[in-house]
XYZ file of C-alpha atoms in Angstrom:
779
model
C 0.000 0.000 0.000
C 1.490 3.356 -0.996
C 2.086 6.286 1.307
C -0.404 8.396 -0.651
C -3.190 5.872 -0.100
C -2.470 5.923 3.623
C -3.067 9.625 3.765
C -6.131 9.196 1.620
C -8.127 7.773 4.553
C -7.335 10.829 6.683
C -8.509 13.256 4.007
C -11.202 11.124 2.432
C -13.997 13.005 4.180
C -12.853 16.581 3.824
C -15.717 18.729 2.582
C -18.245 15.918 3.049
C -21.016 15.497 5.593
C -22.510 12.270 6.962
C -25.780 11.867 8.860
C -26.379 8.814 11.055
C -29.770 7.624 12.285
C -31.202 4.595 14.059
C -34.644 3.447 13.012
C -37.200 0.724 13.743
C -36.966 -1.492 16.829
C -33.880 -0.797 18.922
C -31.078 -3.324 19.334
C -28.114 -3.500 21.724
C -24.907 -2.484 19.946
C -26.484 0.325 17.891
C -24.608 2.822 20.080
C -21.291 1.149 19.293
C -22.062 1.580 15.604
C -23.113 5.230 16.024
C -19.935 5.927 18.014
C -17.741 4.353 15.346
C -19.474 6.230 12.501
C -19.015 9.535 14.321
C -15.380 8.999 15.276
C -14.181 7.493 12.011
C -16.127 10.161 10.114
C -14.377 12.898 12.086
C -11.038 11.077 11.626
C -11.432 11.261 7.843
C -12.148 14.988 8.012
C -15.902 14.757 7.431
C -18.592 16.507 9.456
C -20.972 14.068 11.132
C -24.553 14.765 12.203
C -26.813 12.871 14.584
C -30.391 12.501 13.437
C -32.488 12.075 16.594
C -35.647 9.901 16.600
C -34.952 8.053 13.338
C -36.687 9.096 10.130
C -39.054 11.298 12.118
C -36.096 13.519 12.979
C -35.071 13.589 9.334
C -38.544 14.840 8.390
C -38.887 17.322 11.270
C -35.380 18.782 10.927
C -34.524 21.647 13.267
C -32.842 20.531 16.485
C -33.365 16.903 15.546
C -30.319 17.102 13.271
C -27.281 18.082 15.357
C -23.602 18.061 14.583
C -21.687 15.419 16.577
C -18.339 15.901 18.270
C -15.713 13.393 19.371
C -16.720 13.681 23.013
C -20.444 13.486 22.328
C -20.160 9.715 21.823
C -18.039 9.036 24.895
C -19.328 6.435 27.415
C -21.865 5.290 24.842
C -20.317 1.921 24.087
C -21.730 0.060 27.081
C -25.251 1.427 26.859
C -28.045 -0.714 25.467
C -30.719 0.598 23.109
C -29.970 3.679 21.018
C -28.941 6.958 22.595
C -30.083 9.061 19.631
C -33.563 7.589 19.784
C -35.603 5.642 17.284
C -39.203 6.012 16.217
C -41.605 4.329 13.824
C -42.314 7.075 11.308
C -45.482 7.387 9.244
C -44.498 10.693 7.614
C -41.463 9.253 5.862
C -43.676 6.695 4.130
C -45.407 9.543 2.294
C -43.656 11.428 -0.479
C -44.450 14.707 1.271
C -42.427 13.572 4.287
C -39.501 12.494 2.127
C -39.565 15.889 0.417
C -39.130 17.608 3.778
C -36.353 15.181 4.684
C -34.514 15.953 1.430
C -34.846 19.682 2.122
C -33.363 19.277 5.608
C -30.365 17.368 4.261
C -29.668 19.692 1.318
C -29.773 22.785 3.555
C -27.021 21.246 5.719
C -25.012 19.966 2.766
C -25.422 16.336 3.871
C -25.170 13.837 1.001
C -24.219 10.711 2.941
C -26.705 8.806 5.057
C -25.923 5.897 7.353
C -29.062 4.048 8.430
C -28.944 1.545 11.293
C -32.126 -0.504 11.502
C -34.088 -3.519 10.297
C -35.221 -4.429 6.779
C -38.127 -1.945 6.802
C -35.845 0.962 7.633
C -33.340 -0.054 4.975
C -36.020 -0.443 2.288
C -37.215 3.074 3.151
C -33.683 4.379 2.683
C -33.463 2.814 -0.753
C -36.756 4.392 -1.865
C -35.447 7.749 -0.653
C -32.298 7.338 -2.681
C -34.069 6.340 -5.881
C -36.328 9.409 -5.662
C -33.552 11.829 -4.721
C -33.172 13.683 -8.039
C -36.972 14.058 -8.420
C -37.247 15.394 -4.889
C -34.497 17.928 -5.593
C -36.139 19.198 -8.786
C -39.458 19.596 -6.907
C -37.665 21.615 -4.219
C -35.986 23.744 -6.905
C -39.288 24.418 -8.672
C -40.878 25.467 -5.407
C -37.943 27.819 -4.888
C -37.039 26.135 -1.606
C -33.450 25.410 -2.621
C -31.106 27.264 -4.978
C -29.665 25.763 -8.160
C -26.262 25.853 -6.516
C -27.498 23.825 -3.534
C -29.106 21.317 -5.885
C -25.867 20.866 -7.833
C -23.855 20.435 -4.641
C -26.188 17.692 -3.412
C -26.782 16.058 -6.766
C -26.671 12.515 -5.422
C -27.249 10.750 -2.110
C -25.090 7.894 -0.830
C -26.701 5.365 1.463
C -25.154 2.626 3.560
C -27.189 0.393 5.839
C -26.182 -1.464 8.973
C -28.579 -4.123 10.133
C -29.628 -3.644 13.733
C -32.258 -6.200 14.693
C -32.333 -8.706 17.525
C -34.201 -11.268 15.370
C -31.267 -11.870 12.989
C -33.867 -11.992 10.235
C -31.976 -10.144 7.515
C -30.657 -12.266 4.660
C -27.072 -11.837 3.607
C -25.758 -11.173 7.103
C -24.535 -13.880 9.467
C -25.273 -11.836 12.532
C -27.206 -8.622 12.883
C -26.320 -6.065 15.565
C -28.186 -6.987 18.753
C -28.737 -10.694 18.122
C -25.904 -11.869 20.359
C -27.001 -9.566 23.218
C -30.602 -10.773 22.933
C -29.288 -14.344 23.235
C -27.391 -13.279 26.369
C -30.628 -11.980 27.927
C -32.523 -15.153 26.986
C -29.810 -17.492 28.280
C -29.579 -15.626 31.599
C -33.297 -16.259 32.035
C -33.190 -19.877 30.871
C -30.351 -20.600 33.294
C -32.308 -18.962 36.107
C -35.502 -20.847 35.279
C -33.668 -24.162 35.056
C -32.793 -24.044 38.751
C -36.372 -23.480 39.901
C -37.753 -26.017 37.422
C -35.412 -28.654 38.847
C -36.536 -27.978 42.393
C -40.187 -28.592 41.498
C -39.876 -31.018 38.575
C -41.648 -28.547 36.317
C -42.059 -28.076 32.611
C -41.364 -24.571 31.372
C -42.608 -23.087 28.130
C -40.531 -20.030 27.198
C -41.690 -17.664 24.523
C -38.982 -15.620 22.796
C -39.197 -12.886 20.166
C -39.175 -13.643 16.453
C -42.378 -13.014 14.543
C -41.073 -14.279 11.215
C -37.678 -15.627 12.146
C -36.906 -18.432 14.571
C -33.191 -17.718 14.959
C -33.344 -16.686 18.631
C -35.538 -19.654 19.518
C -33.353 -22.100 17.603
C -29.992 -20.983 18.990
C -31.478 -20.817 22.487
C -32.655 -24.416 22.275
C -29.253 -25.522 20.943
C -27.546 -23.636 23.761
C -29.686 -24.932 26.601
C -30.500 -28.402 25.276
C -34.237 -27.759 25.171
C -36.616 -30.669 24.615
C -38.452 -29.000 21.769
C -38.453 -25.796 19.753
C -41.268 -24.251 17.715
C -40.171 -21.858 14.959
C -42.050 -20.234 12.072
C -39.740 -21.648 9.361
C -40.182 -25.287 10.325
C -43.703 -26.122 11.416
C -43.893 -29.488 13.216
C -45.437 -32.593 11.625
C -49.186 -33.082 11.916
C -48.946 -35.495 14.844
C -46.642 -33.175 16.776
C -48.787 -33.331 19.905
C -48.149 -37.083 20.275
C -44.483 -36.713 19.452
C -43.978 -33.835 21.909
C -45.621 -35.648 24.819
C -43.650 -38.821 24.120
C -40.450 -36.792 23.982
C -41.153 -35.052 27.309
C -41.940 -38.259 29.137
C -38.820 -39.943 27.661
C -36.674 -37.128 29.049
C -38.276 -37.638 32.461
C -37.750 -41.408 32.435
C -34.066 -40.828 31.672
C -33.869 -39.129 35.044
C -34.286 -35.472 34.134
C -36.304 -33.395 36.586
C -37.404 -30.735 34.115
C -38.503 -30.051 30.573
C -37.863 -26.908 28.611
C -39.807 -25.975 25.491
C -38.852 -22.894 23.495
C -41.444 -21.137 21.332
C -40.843 -18.304 18.889
C -43.713 -15.793 19.065
C -44.458 -16.446 15.387
C -44.609 -20.257 15.658
C -47.197 -21.906 13.379
C -48.324 -25.367 12.359
C -48.309 -26.764 8.797
C -51.588 -24.975 8.021
C -50.268 -21.609 9.139
C -52.321 -21.638 12.349
C -50.447 -20.050 15.288
C -49.085 -22.341 18.012
C -49.088 -20.275 21.200
C -47.291 -20.949 24.456
C -50.677 -21.278 26.205
C -51.740 -23.991 23.698
C -48.607 -25.973 24.511
C -49.049 -25.544 28.257
C -52.658 -26.756 28.103
C -51.630 -29.740 26.002
C -48.892 -30.826 28.447
C -51.127 -30.368 31.487
C -54.044 -32.220 29.893
C -52.107 -35.173 28.457
C -49.247 -35.627 30.919
C -50.413 -33.822 34.024
C -47.014 -32.133 34.465
C -46.804 -28.952 36.508
C -46.293 -26.497 33.627
C -45.479 -22.775 33.622
C -45.299 -20.247 30.799
C -42.758 -17.409 30.725
C -43.031 -14.799 27.984
C -39.776 -12.894 27.724
C -40.970 -9.884 25.732
C -38.976 -6.668 25.734
C -36.375 -7.914 28.188
C -34.645 -9.290 25.103
C -34.093 -5.836 23.662
C -32.703 -4.481 26.902
C -29.521 -4.508 28.886
C -25.890 -3.987 28.050
C -24.615 -5.030 24.626
C -22.398 -8.124 24.669
C -18.719 -7.900 23.686
C -19.578 -9.464 20.315
C -22.182 -6.796 19.519
C -19.878 -3.954 20.542
C -17.107 -5.230 18.293
C -19.580 -5.992 15.499
C -21.135 -2.515 15.788
C -17.725 -0.837 15.842
C -16.371 -2.778 12.857
C -19.533 -2.213 10.839
C -19.466 1.515 11.687
C -15.906 1.855 10.366
C -16.765 -0.049 7.206
C -19.921 2.047 6.681
C -17.970 5.315 6.703
C -15.490 3.900 4.180
C -18.303 2.662 1.954
C -20.032 6.071 2.078
C -16.943 8.117 1.345
C -15.838 5.842 -1.486
C -19.343 5.905 -2.978
C -20.079 7.373 -6.418
C -23.418 8.093 -8.112
C -23.132 4.623 -9.684
C -22.504 2.495 -6.604
C -25.721 0.861 -5.394
C -26.895 1.480 -1.832
C -25.151 -1.209 0.172
C -25.406 -3.044 3.455
C -22.313 -3.626 5.522
C -22.373 -7.046 7.082
C -20.302 -9.819 8.564
C -19.626 -13.159 6.926
C -17.654 -15.519 9.159
C -15.371 -12.912 10.676
C -14.944 -10.790 7.576
C -16.655 -7.508 6.810
C -18.509 -7.588 3.498
C -20.569 -5.112 1.482
C -23.726 -6.341 -0.213
C -26.182 -4.503 -2.456
C -29.029 -3.370 -0.209
C -31.852 -4.306 -2.523
C -30.540 -7.841 -3.140
C -30.628 -8.457 0.612
C -34.074 -6.928 0.987
C -35.298 -9.037 -1.932
C -34.085 -12.313 -0.436
C -35.534 -11.314 2.933
C -38.877 -10.703 1.187
C -38.549 -14.026 -0.650
C -38.378 -15.781 2.729
C -41.625 -14.139 3.845
C -43.244 -15.021 0.528
C -42.073 -18.653 0.734
C -43.502 -18.904 4.234
C -46.815 -17.350 3.205
C -47.019 -19.942 0.429
C -46.128 -22.647 2.995
C -42.917 -23.528 1.093
C -41.052 -23.991 4.334
C -38.042 -25.887 2.940
C -37.336 -23.025 0.577
C -37.613 -20.484 3.389
C -35.027 -22.449 5.364
C -32.610 -22.576 2.429
C -32.897 -18.834 1.825
C -31.990 -18.193 5.454
C -28.464 -19.460 4.746
C -26.464 -20.397 7.831
C -29.672 -21.029 9.713
C -29.860 -24.488 8.086
C -26.813 -25.850 9.898
C -28.233 -24.867 13.286
C -31.462 -26.636 12.408
C -29.680 -29.830 11.306
C -27.641 -30.049 14.524
C -30.707 -29.286 16.644
C -32.756 -32.006 14.932
C -30.021 -34.559 15.506
C -29.523 -33.728 19.165
C -33.189 -33.387 20.020
C -35.137 -35.731 17.816
C -33.079 -38.760 16.876
C -33.263 -41.665 19.282
C -29.967 -43.405 19.999
C -30.014 -46.984 18.648
C -30.405 -49.691 21.282
C -27.906 -52.248 19.960
C -24.247 -51.357 19.616
C -23.482 -53.923 16.918
C -20.979 -52.720 14.321
C -20.233 -49.770 16.545
C -16.897 -48.102 17.133
C -15.377 -46.855 20.350
C -14.473 -43.179 20.546
C -12.932 -41.468 23.572
C -13.402 -37.787 24.484
C -11.058 -35.764 26.678
C -10.193 -32.220 27.826
C -6.598 -30.953 27.746
C -5.004 -27.714 28.982
C -6.532 -25.006 31.135
C -10.301 -24.944 31.749
C -12.391 -22.864 29.334
C -16.129 -22.143 29.409
C -17.891 -24.202 26.741
C -15.715 -27.317 27.091
C -18.659 -29.163 28.654
C -20.989 -28.179 25.815
C -18.468 -29.617 23.349
C -18.185 -32.846 25.355
C -21.970 -33.133 25.523
C -22.584 -32.821 21.812
C -19.637 -35.108 20.974
C -20.945 -37.805 23.324
C -24.548 -37.541 22.145
C -23.802 -37.418 18.410
C -21.531 -40.428 18.975
C -24.349 -42.333 20.678
C -26.814 -41.367 17.932
C -24.418 -42.864 15.389
C -24.539 -46.080 17.401
C -21.019 -45.791 18.792
C -19.689 -46.568 22.237
C -18.402 -43.328 23.759
C -15.837 -43.195 26.543
C -14.891 -40.144 28.568
C -11.354 -39.653 29.856
C -10.774 -37.709 33.082
C -7.792 -35.379 33.620
C -6.486 -35.233 30.058
C -3.538 -37.295 28.814
C -2.623 -38.137 32.412
C -5.987 -39.840 32.861
C -5.533 -41.638 29.536
C -2.244 -43.033 30.869
C -3.678 -43.936 34.293
C -6.832 -45.478 32.886
C -9.283 -42.933 34.364
C -11.751 -43.831 31.647
C -15.469 -44.652 31.800
C -18.317 -45.206 29.395
C -20.789 -42.339 28.983
C -24.499 -42.800 28.363
C -27.019 -40.261 27.097
C -27.887 -38.754 30.482
C -24.238 -38.683 31.654
C -23.879 -35.295 29.926
C -27.415 -34.013 30.709
C -27.539 -30.300 31.481
C -23.873 -29.768 30.686
C -24.200 -26.941 28.117
C -24.624 -24.165 30.650
C -21.857 -25.244 33.007
C -18.492 -23.503 33.059
C -15.068 -25.081 33.537
C -14.367 -28.702 32.668
C -16.497 -31.431 34.271
C -14.182 -34.185 33.011
C -11.202 -32.501 34.609
C -8.337 -31.157 32.523
C -4.553 -31.053 32.842
C -1.697 -29.514 30.871
C 0.320 -32.784 30.908
C 1.549 -33.871 27.448
C 1.354 -37.513 26.304
C 4.943 -38.159 25.166
C 6.413 -39.356 28.467
C 3.631 -41.886 29.023
C 3.190 -43.374 25.526
C 3.532 -46.928 26.868
C 0.708 -46.629 29.395
C -1.421 -44.699 26.881
C -0.924 -47.397 24.242
C -1.789 -50.093 26.765
C -5.055 -48.333 27.638
C -5.960 -47.727 23.996
C -5.746 -51.494 23.557
C -7.412 -52.329 26.878
C -10.440 -50.083 26.249
C -10.384 -50.744 22.501
C -10.270 -46.999 21.711
C -10.571 -46.421 17.963
C -10.671 -42.631 17.834
C -9.871 -39.657 20.084
C -11.644 -36.305 20.332
C -9.344 -33.871 22.154
C -10.990 -30.672 23.377
C -8.524 -28.092 24.633
C -5.988 -25.340 24.117
C -2.417 -25.140 22.878
C -1.494 -28.360 24.768
C -4.247 -30.217 22.951
C -2.576 -29.168 19.692
C 1.016 -29.956 20.798
C -0.264 -33.201 22.332
C -1.733 -34.029 18.923
C 1.655 -33.389 17.299
C 3.299 -35.725 19.839
C 0.735 -38.458 19.100
C 1.602 -38.078 15.398
C 5.303 -38.525 16.184
C 4.579 -41.461 18.479
C 2.871 -43.392 15.680
C 6.327 -44.374 14.389
C 7.051 -46.361 17.565
C 3.594 -47.386 18.718
C 1.059 -48.937 16.369
C -1.619 -48.368 19.010
C -1.371 -44.608 18.423
C -2.395 -45.076 14.786
C -6.001 -44.088 15.416
C -7.764 -40.986 14.062
C -7.882 -37.969 16.390
C -9.328 -34.483 16.121
C -8.571 -31.382 18.192
C -11.378 -28.940 19.020
C -9.763 -25.626 20.071
C -10.994 -24.573 23.533
C -9.002 -21.945 25.385
C -9.616 -18.395 26.592
C -6.368 -17.304 24.921
C -7.584 -18.121 21.385
C -4.047 -19.161 20.422
C -4.580 -22.534 18.713
C -3.138 -22.614 15.179
C -5.675 -23.451 12.486
C -8.644 -21.622 13.984
C -9.749 -17.986 14.094
C -11.824 -18.630 17.215
C -11.612 -21.044 20.088
C -14.309 -22.158 22.522
C -14.139 -20.092 25.724
C -12.630 -16.903 24.314
C -16.011 -15.199 23.906
C -16.907 -15.904 27.535
C -13.575 -14.520 28.757
C -14.028 -11.445 26.566
C -17.437 -10.727 28.074
C -16.033 -11.131 31.582
C -13.254 -8.618 30.859
C -15.758 -6.277 29.256
C -18.181 -6.282 32.178
C -15.310 -5.700 34.579
C -13.932 -2.795 32.526
C -17.418 -1.249 32.416
C -17.629 -1.386 36.189
C -14.127 -0.064 36.640
C -14.803 2.830 34.246
C -18.024 3.589 36.085
C -16.230 3.684 39.414
C -14.307 6.688 38.075
C -17.458 8.561 37.090
C -17.530 10.422 40.392
C -13.803 11.043 40.777
C -12.248 13.273 38.185
C -9.352 12.293 35.955
C -8.437 8.722 36.616
C -6.588 6.178 34.467
C -6.973 2.434 34.938
C -4.347 -0.095 33.909
C -5.829 -3.557 33.551
C -3.929 -6.790 32.973
C -5.614 -9.521 30.930
C -4.756 -13.184 30.360
C -3.800 -14.819 27.088
C -0.188 -15.944 27.483
C 1.696 -14.284 24.629
C -1.484 -13.970 22.558
C -2.931 -10.455 22.498
C -6.407 -11.480 21.324
C -8.185 -10.827 24.631
C -6.432 -7.505 25.261
C -7.126 -6.242 21.719
C -10.743 -7.365 21.473
C -11.569 -6.241 25.007
C -9.925 -2.921 24.159
C -12.264 -2.544 21.186
C -15.298 -3.600 23.195
C -14.607 -1.520 26.288
C -13.260 1.563 24.524
C -9.664 1.423 25.754
C -7.105 4.165 25.086
C -4.355 1.624 24.503
C -3.841 -2.137 24.515
C -0.300 -3.416 24.907
C 0.347 -6.806 23.310
C 3.347 -9.003 22.517
C 2.583 -9.229 18.776
C 2.997 -5.473 18.315
C 6.297 -4.574 19.993
C 6.394 -1.225 21.793
C 9.193 0.936 23.175
C 9.496 3.500 25.937
C 8.723 6.163 23.305
C 5.369 4.526 22.609
C 4.578 4.471 26.330
C 5.530 8.142 26.517
C 3.274 8.975 23.565
C 0.373 7.140 25.254
C 0.855 9.072 28.490
C 1.009 12.354 26.566
C -2.158 11.355 24.699
C -3.968 10.801 28.002
C -2.742 14.146 29.330
C -4.347 15.803 26.291
C -7.518 13.757 26.745
C -7.891 14.929 30.355
C -8.149 18.519 29.088
C -11.420 17.632 27.328
C -14.739 16.715 28.926
C -13.757 13.027 29.150
C -12.060 12.530 32.458
C -10.997 8.876 32.488
C -8.675 6.546 30.699
C -8.521 2.779 30.274
C -5.337 0.926 29.341
C -5.186 -2.840 28.805
C -2.012 -4.879 29.039
C -1.633 -8.493 27.989
C 0.101 -10.484 30.755
C 3.156 -11.381 28.659
C 3.374 -8.433 26.274
C 6.841 -7.445 27.507
C 8.992 -8.951 30.246
C 10.433 -5.617 31.417
C 7.495 -3.271 30.940
C 5.404 -5.072 33.504
C 1.983 -3.981 34.717
C 3.693 -2.438 37.760
C 6.207 -0.620 35.591
C 3.492 0.840 33.368
C 1.437 1.759 36.428
C 4.426 3.518 38.027
C 5.262 5.323 34.797
C 1.700 6.587 34.340
C 1.502 7.574 38.037
C 4.718 9.598 37.833
C 4.043 11.233 34.471
C 0.406 11.940 35.301
C 1.157 13.703 38.615
C -1.204 16.602 39.121
C -3.104 15.747 35.934
C -4.574 12.314 36.630
C -4.112 9.520 39.139
C -3.695 5.867 38.183
C -5.075 2.583 39.460
C -4.249 -0.968 38.459
C -6.190 -4.236 38.322
C -5.041 -7.736 37.473
C -8.118 -9.677 36.380
C -6.643 -13.156 36.804
C -8.591 -16.400 36.849
C -12.055 -14.908 36.725
C -11.407 -14.908 32.960
C -11.436 -18.717 32.879
C -14.589 -19.141 34.902
C -18.237 -18.325 34.595
C -21.120 -19.791 32.685
C -20.398 -19.998 28.939
C -21.907 -17.313 26.698
C -24.491 -18.286 24.046
C -21.787 -17.979 21.365
C -19.482 -20.425 23.158
C -22.306 -22.900 23.864
C -23.483 -22.845 20.289
C -19.976 -22.899 18.775
C -18.923 -25.787 21.043
C -22.091 -27.754 20.283
C -21.569 -27.435 16.532
C -17.851 -28.193 16.713
C -18.570 -31.331 18.743
C -21.186 -32.528 16.244
C -18.948 -31.784 13.261
C -15.933 -33.509 14.869
C -17.904 -36.660 15.641
C -19.305 -36.877 12.107
C -15.767 -36.613 10.731
C -14.547 -39.209 13.216
C -17.090 -41.838 12.134
C -16.054 -41.402 8.523
C -12.332 -41.557 9.322
C -12.686 -44.711 11.443
C -14.496 -46.476 8.579
C -11.799 -45.317 6.132
C -9.001 -46.617 8.374
C -10.398 -50.115 8.802
C -7.744 -52.686 7.774
C -7.998 -56.439 8.366
C -10.421 -56.205 11.240
C -8.652 -53.367 13.049
C -8.199 -49.626 12.833
C -4.923 -48.424 11.379
C -4.692 -44.704 10.631
C -1.271 -43.509 9.617
C -1.917 -40.691 7.154
C -1.338 -37.018 8.071
C -5.040 -36.254 7.526
C -6.096 -38.706 10.239
C -4.933 -36.228 12.914
C -6.589 -32.850 12.503
C -7.485 -29.574 14.133
C -11.092 -28.569 13.460
C -11.030 -24.806 13.107
C -13.073 -21.837 12.035
C -11.297 -20.207 9.083
C -12.810 -17.001 7.714
C -16.162 -18.392 6.618
C -15.923 -22.141 7.046
C -15.275 -24.893 9.577
C -12.317 -26.885 8.232
C -10.261 -29.918 9.228
C -6.515 -29.283 8.957
C -3.822 -31.929 9.563
C -1.826 -30.991 12.692
C 1.412 -31.742 10.835
C 0.614 -29.080 8.217
C -0.021 -26.470 10.907
C 3.509 -26.889 12.295
C 5.005 -24.267 9.970
C 2.323 -21.770 10.950
C 3.190 -21.988 14.649
C 5.541 -19.998 16.847
C 6.167 -22.733 19.446
C 8.304 -20.605 21.766
C 5.460 -18.153 22.330
C 2.628 -20.632 21.796
C 0.834 -18.558 19.140
C 0.051 -18.876 15.433
C 2.473 -16.870 13.246
C -0.370 -15.073 11.507
C -3.459 -13.842 13.334
C -6.477 -12.258 11.629
C -7.466 -9.928 14.476
C -4.253 -7.900 14.231
C -5.948 -6.119 11.318
C -8.469 -4.693 13.797
C -5.753 -2.915 15.798
C -5.866 0.318 13.732
C -9.609 0.631 14.477
C -8.839 0.484 18.203
C -6.378 3.369 17.829
C -8.582 5.545 15.647
C -11.514 5.164 18.033
C -9.157 6.286 20.811
C -8.278 9.416 18.752
C -4.789 8.553 17.579
C -3.654 10.195 14.369
C -2.573 7.012 12.669
C -2.745 5.616 9.163
C -5.855 3.558 8.632
C -4.710 0.691 6.485
C -7.741 0.142 4.312
C -6.070 -2.584 2.266
C -8.127 -5.191 4.083
C -11.509 -3.667 3.474
C -14.557 -5.165 1.940
C -15.514 -5.003 -1.695
C -19.060 -5.215 -2.925
C -20.149 -8.819 -3.224
C -23.387 -10.390 -4.292
C -25.567 -12.632 -2.201
C -24.769 -16.193 -3.058
C -27.464 -18.729 -2.597
C -25.696 -20.549 0.190
C -24.292 -23.897 -0.839
C -25.184 -26.621 1.567
C -22.286 -27.808 3.650
C -20.843 -24.335 4.129
C -19.753 -23.963 7.663
C -21.744 -21.971 10.079
C -21.231 -20.589 13.500
C-alpha cells in the first residue's frame, strides 16, 4: 500500500457530511455503531450529524439534526438501546415527508446517510435514494433550494447497517443486537432451570421472532431444550403425540425438568399459530405435568450489549464510513455485514429481496425453501434435529469406540463440546468413553463409558467437568498405548488449548514407535487465549471477553464520580494479544499493549502524553489494557508507576489484574453454540475416518489427515492436519504466526483518537448474495 493511499483515509472526508440515524426497533450495539461512525467520520475529516428519533427527525429537521463531536459519543459503548432515539415514522412513508427530509439534508449539505435498523428501515432508505433527483427538482421548482445547492447535493449515498435482535436479515450472518438478545434469553433460561429442577416442572418459554426463529433455535441448541417451535419449520401433523412422548422420555431418563422454546411467530403446517398457552394446556391435559409459561418480551431488547455486539457494531461503523466516502453516483446502496469474521458489502436491494422471498415462501407454505434462503440457519437446524429428535439406537453392533477428553486449562464451553460429541456419537450407534484429567488420565486409565444422560444439562456449566490437565502424552506413551488397547479406543476427540494441539503433534510422532497410536484424532480448540493454530476462534474466548468487558465497564463507572483517573488492567492470554485487543475494542480502551505489536518506551511516553491531552477535554478517564506477557520488562507495575509519575497533578492511576475470573463463569451463548456445533462436526468426521481406516479387522490410521485440528477459518469450519499447521506456529510463544485480528488494531487506535494511518487494504468489496451452498460452515 502506498504512502499516498495511507493519507487518503485521513482526508477522504474533507468537505463531506454524513448523517447517522437509528430506526425501527432498537437493538443492543447500535450505540457502538453510532460511536464508530461519528469517530471514524471525524477522523477522515468529514462533518458528522446525529439525526435524533430516526426518520421522524429527518422529516422534522430543526434541532433533531445536530452536529456530533468526538466527546459526544463518549461512554456510549456500554449502553443498550440507542442513545439518539428511534421512532416508527409514518411521515417518511409519504412522499411529502420524504420531500421535507430531502430539504433538511440539502440545507445542511449532507449527502451521505448511514441508516442503522431492520429491513423496513433499509427499504425506506433505498426508496429515498431512488427518488432523490426528483425530490431535488421539486424543491428547486418550489424555490425552496437554490440551483447551486441542488448541484452540490446532486446525489445521495446510502449505507445500511442491520440492527435487529431477530437476525432476520438475509445476507448477514449476525445482525447487531442478536448476540445480546441471546445473552438476555440465556440468563433467564439458566435462572428458570434451577427453579424447574426444584419442582420437577415443565417450562414453556416464549422468545421474540415473529417471522424468524433464529433466537428460539440458537437458544434451544444452547440450553439443550426438549423441543423448539419456529415459524420456518412447522412441526409434523402429529406433533402433539411426538412432543408428549419426547417429554416423558426425558423424564424417564432421570431429568427433573422439561424446557420448550417457542418463537412468538410459531405456526403449524396450516399456518395456524401455536401459542405458548396452547402448549401448556396440552402438556397439562395429556401428561399432568406442573407447567409454567414465561413470555420474555422486551427484556430481550434491553440490557448492556455483549462484547460481540460492541465489536460488530464498531467494525460495521468503520466499514460504513469507508463505503459512504468511497461511494459514487453509480454504486448501489449497500449493506455492511459480517460473513464468518470478515466484513462484506452487499447490495441493499438484493438483501431486501431475499428477505422478502423468505416471507413469501412462508406465506405460500414452502417452508423448505424459506429455510434454504436463510443461509447459515440451516446448519443450526440440522444439529438441533439430531440432538433433540433422533433416538440413539439400542444395539451397539458394528459400533466403534471413541474417547473424548479435555486438555489444557479450563475454558467455558468445554462441557458443551463434550456433551454434543458424546450424544452425536451415541446417535451414530457408537460406544463413547470419557477420559478424566487429560492425557494423564488416559495413561492412568481414568476412563469410563458415557451414556445419554451422563452429559445431561452440561451446556450451561463452566469449567471442565471431566477434569483437565496440561500434561503432554509423550512421556507416558507406553501406558497410553496399553489403555488404547485395553479399552479398545478407535478414535480420540481432544478438546482443549495449545497443549491439545502440541499433544496431537506428539501423538503423530509417536505413531512411528507405537502402532496403538495409529487411530484418528481431532482437536477442538478450547481456550480463553484463542491461540490454537488453524482456527480464528476457540471455545471459551467469547466468555472470557465478556467477563473482561463487564469488569472494565464497572471499573470505568467507578471513576465517574472522581475526576481524571486512568486504569491499567492486565488480561490473560499468554503471549497472545487477542483478549487484550478485542476487550480494548469492546470496552473503549485508550491503549492495549500486546506481545505481537512490539512497543518501546517512546510509545509508552506517547500514550501518556495522549492521556494528558484527553484529560483537558470533557472526558475525564482513561482505560489501558495490558496483555500479561506483552513485555517482560514493561510489567503492569512498571506501566502503572510510569503513568503515576508522568500523570502527577493531571490524573491519578489505578491498576487491576483480572486473573482467573477470565477462565470461569457460565459460557456465553456464542461459546455454547460454537462448542455444540464443533462437537457434532468432529464426531461426524470421526465416524467417517474410522471407517476409512479399517484394515484387516482393526483400525490403522497412519496418514497425516487422520490427525486434525477442526477450526473456524474465515467463513468455514475446516479440518486441517496438525502436521501441516507446524510451519504456521511460533512454538516458543505458543501462538500462530499469523493472526487475523491484528488487522483490527488500527480501528482500536482511531476510536481512541490517535492520528494514525488507517490501512484500508483489508476492506470489503461489494459482493453479491450467493445462494448458500449446503455444507458451508456456520457458526
